[in-house]
XYZ file of C-alpha atoms in Angstrom:
197
model
C 98.490 117.813 45.982
C 100.052 115.321 48.390
C 98.584 112.158 49.821
C 97.250 112.569 53.355
C 98.953 110.282 55.857
C 96.714 107.871 57.737
C 97.123 107.801 61.494
C 97.322 104.728 63.709
C 94.167 104.361 65.818
C 93.979 103.141 69.434
C 92.221 99.808 69.929
C 88.806 99.741 71.589
C 88.768 97.195 74.427
C 85.750 94.971 74.981
C 83.438 96.614 77.518
C 81.957 93.366 78.818
C 84.233 92.309 81.692
C 83.473 88.573 81.367
C 84.240 88.671 77.641
C 87.493 90.564 78.294
C 88.516 87.955 80.890
C 87.835 85.210 78.327
C 90.114 86.998 75.839
C 92.883 87.352 78.432
C 92.462 83.722 79.529
C 92.827 82.535 75.928
C 96.194 84.300 75.688
C 97.282 82.982 79.099
C 96.415 79.420 78.029
C 98.376 79.735 74.781
C 101.410 81.254 76.522
C 101.365 78.605 79.268
C 101.028 75.780 76.726
C 103.963 77.240 74.795
C 106.024 77.694 77.986
C 106.263 81.399 77.183
C 106.381 84.166 79.789
C 104.149 87.185 79.065
C 105.990 90.330 77.984
C 104.775 93.324 75.981
C 108.326 94.615 75.494
C 111.473 93.900 73.566
C 113.774 92.164 76.052
C 117.555 92.202 76.036
C 119.017 89.138 77.734
C 122.639 88.354 78.672
C 124.537 86.512 75.897
C 122.182 87.926 73.246
C 122.147 91.250 71.404
C 122.497 94.232 73.774
C 119.991 97.088 73.620
C 122.720 99.332 72.198
C 122.699 97.209 69.009
C 119.078 98.185 68.235
C 119.777 101.398 66.334
C 117.151 102.121 63.685
C 119.589 104.406 61.842
C 121.576 101.281 60.869
C 118.666 99.901 58.809
C 119.836 99.349 55.250
C 117.804 101.723 53.075
C 116.484 103.612 56.109
C 113.477 103.116 58.371
C 110.400 105.281 58.713
C 110.144 107.279 61.923
C 106.909 106.874 63.871
C 105.211 110.306 63.892
C 104.601 111.985 67.261
C 100.792 111.554 67.047
C 101.138 107.826 66.373
C 103.672 107.475 69.193
C 101.102 109.031 71.546
C 98.531 106.472 70.331
C 100.942 103.590 71.025
C 101.655 104.978 74.519
C 97.897 105.250 75.195
C 97.454 101.609 74.142
C 100.344 100.491 76.376
C 98.736 102.302 79.321
C 95.384 100.624 78.602
C 97.108 97.210 78.439
C 98.723 97.806 81.835
C 95.186 98.350 83.202
C 94.053 95.031 81.689
C 92.304 96.638 78.719
C 93.427 94.774 75.600
C 92.473 94.617 71.924
C 89.438 92.359 71.321
C 91.414 89.259 70.326
C 91.013 85.558 71.089
C 93.836 83.039 70.854
C 92.357 79.739 69.671
C 93.874 76.322 69.068
C 93.705 74.869 65.570
C 94.690 71.196 65.181
C 96.575 71.960 61.937
C 98.095 75.386 62.665
C 98.455 75.385 66.452
C 97.499 78.570 68.304
C 96.175 81.378 66.112
C 94.589 84.765 66.755
C 91.036 85.761 65.842
C 89.299 89.097 66.222
C 86.582 88.912 68.881
C 84.930 92.100 67.570
C 85.212 94.374 64.567
C 88.556 96.171 64.481
C 89.020 99.133 62.154
C 91.835 99.288 59.626
C 94.992 100.952 61.034
C 94.049 100.138 64.664
C 97.064 99.236 66.807
C 96.842 95.570 67.832
C 100.240 94.826 69.366
C 103.951 95.370 69.248
C 105.900 92.238 68.369
C 107.594 91.399 71.674
C 110.275 88.961 72.750
C 114.011 88.516 73.182
C 116.216 90.474 70.781
C 119.093 88.466 69.307
C 121.474 88.545 66.372
C 120.115 86.744 63.308
C 123.316 84.711 62.951
C 122.755 83.248 66.452
C 119.366 81.929 65.264
C 120.459 80.497 61.894
C 119.621 76.929 62.947
C 116.775 77.844 65.327
C 113.580 75.830 64.781
C 111.321 78.517 66.293
C 108.592 79.328 63.746
C 107.790 82.801 65.046
C 111.049 84.750 64.691
C 110.510 88.294 63.352
C 113.038 90.559 61.649
C 113.793 93.638 63.757
C 116.739 95.287 61.992
C 118.301 94.609 58.573
C 121.771 96.142 58.533
C 124.344 96.267 55.728
C 126.595 94.170 57.987
C 124.929 90.705 58.223
C 126.562 90.075 61.623
C 124.589 93.019 63.099
C 121.119 91.996 61.865
C 118.575 91.616 64.667
C 115.524 89.413 65.159
C 112.810 89.146 67.810
C 112.509 85.666 69.327
C 109.241 85.185 71.288
C 109.901 81.560 72.238
C 110.635 82.372 75.920
C 108.964 85.790 76.355
C 106.203 87.261 74.181
C 102.639 88.475 73.796
C 99.626 87.904 71.542
C 101.652 88.824 68.451
C 103.529 85.514 68.812
C 100.355 83.704 67.734
C 99.367 85.895 64.789
C 99.556 83.532 61.837
C 102.021 84.302 59.103
C 100.383 84.428 55.701
C 102.346 83.900 52.520
C 101.354 87.139 50.818
C 103.441 86.421 47.736
C 100.756 84.166 46.257
C 97.328 85.310 44.995
C 95.531 83.031 47.500
C 97.753 84.219 50.344
C 97.038 87.863 49.490
C 93.292 87.180 49.812
C 93.752 85.766 53.339
C 96.047 88.514 54.611
C 94.220 90.501 57.266
C 97.017 91.959 59.376
C 100.016 94.071 58.569
C 103.266 94.536 60.440
C 105.559 97.500 59.921
C 108.950 98.290 61.425
C 109.270 101.825 62.789
C 111.996 103.955 64.322
C 110.686 104.877 67.780
C 113.101 107.050 69.759
C 116.011 105.734 67.687
C 115.192 102.034 68.155
C 113.478 99.633 65.754
C 110.051 98.272 66.760
C 107.516 96.082 64.915
C 103.859 97.156 65.124
C 100.753 95.190 64.026
C 97.352 96.418 62.817
C 94.495 95.089 60.662
C 94.965 95.458 56.928
C 92.263 96.079 54.369
C 93.226 94.433 51.084
């Protein structure tokens, strides 16, 4: 008997238009305050890592391939986002933590929230970077080819999802989101969804 794989679910946007506009405005405020341009994609800028360097097959130890059904779910969510239908999330300002993300409605476990978006660069180029929201994209055997996502100039709501130290017992209790790197069409991508601990 084998374990049945759980599928990624599409998010359910808020039906109330005024509430949805409030959610979108909260993200716009946070991005503007952070001097960050909105982007839901990985971006490849001149003088940074080229798109050709993002090859999931180079991941040390391998990377899981996103199944076809889950890829269709992600594409559905991207289409909804282009229509202005977003996950029910609010970006709020906390005087100690800065901008953080809160659910504005119940979101089921394994529901797609966002793809981590931003500029793709080599890790070694960011060794002395003070940006607190850099995310690993690709861990290669060759350290000079390791990639990170840098949402300091371009990014989306995932930039404001608070990192939780899940290596401590207290941190584990607070963890409510999960990010996983997947091979999608041969490239590495980082996807977020709620986690049930």
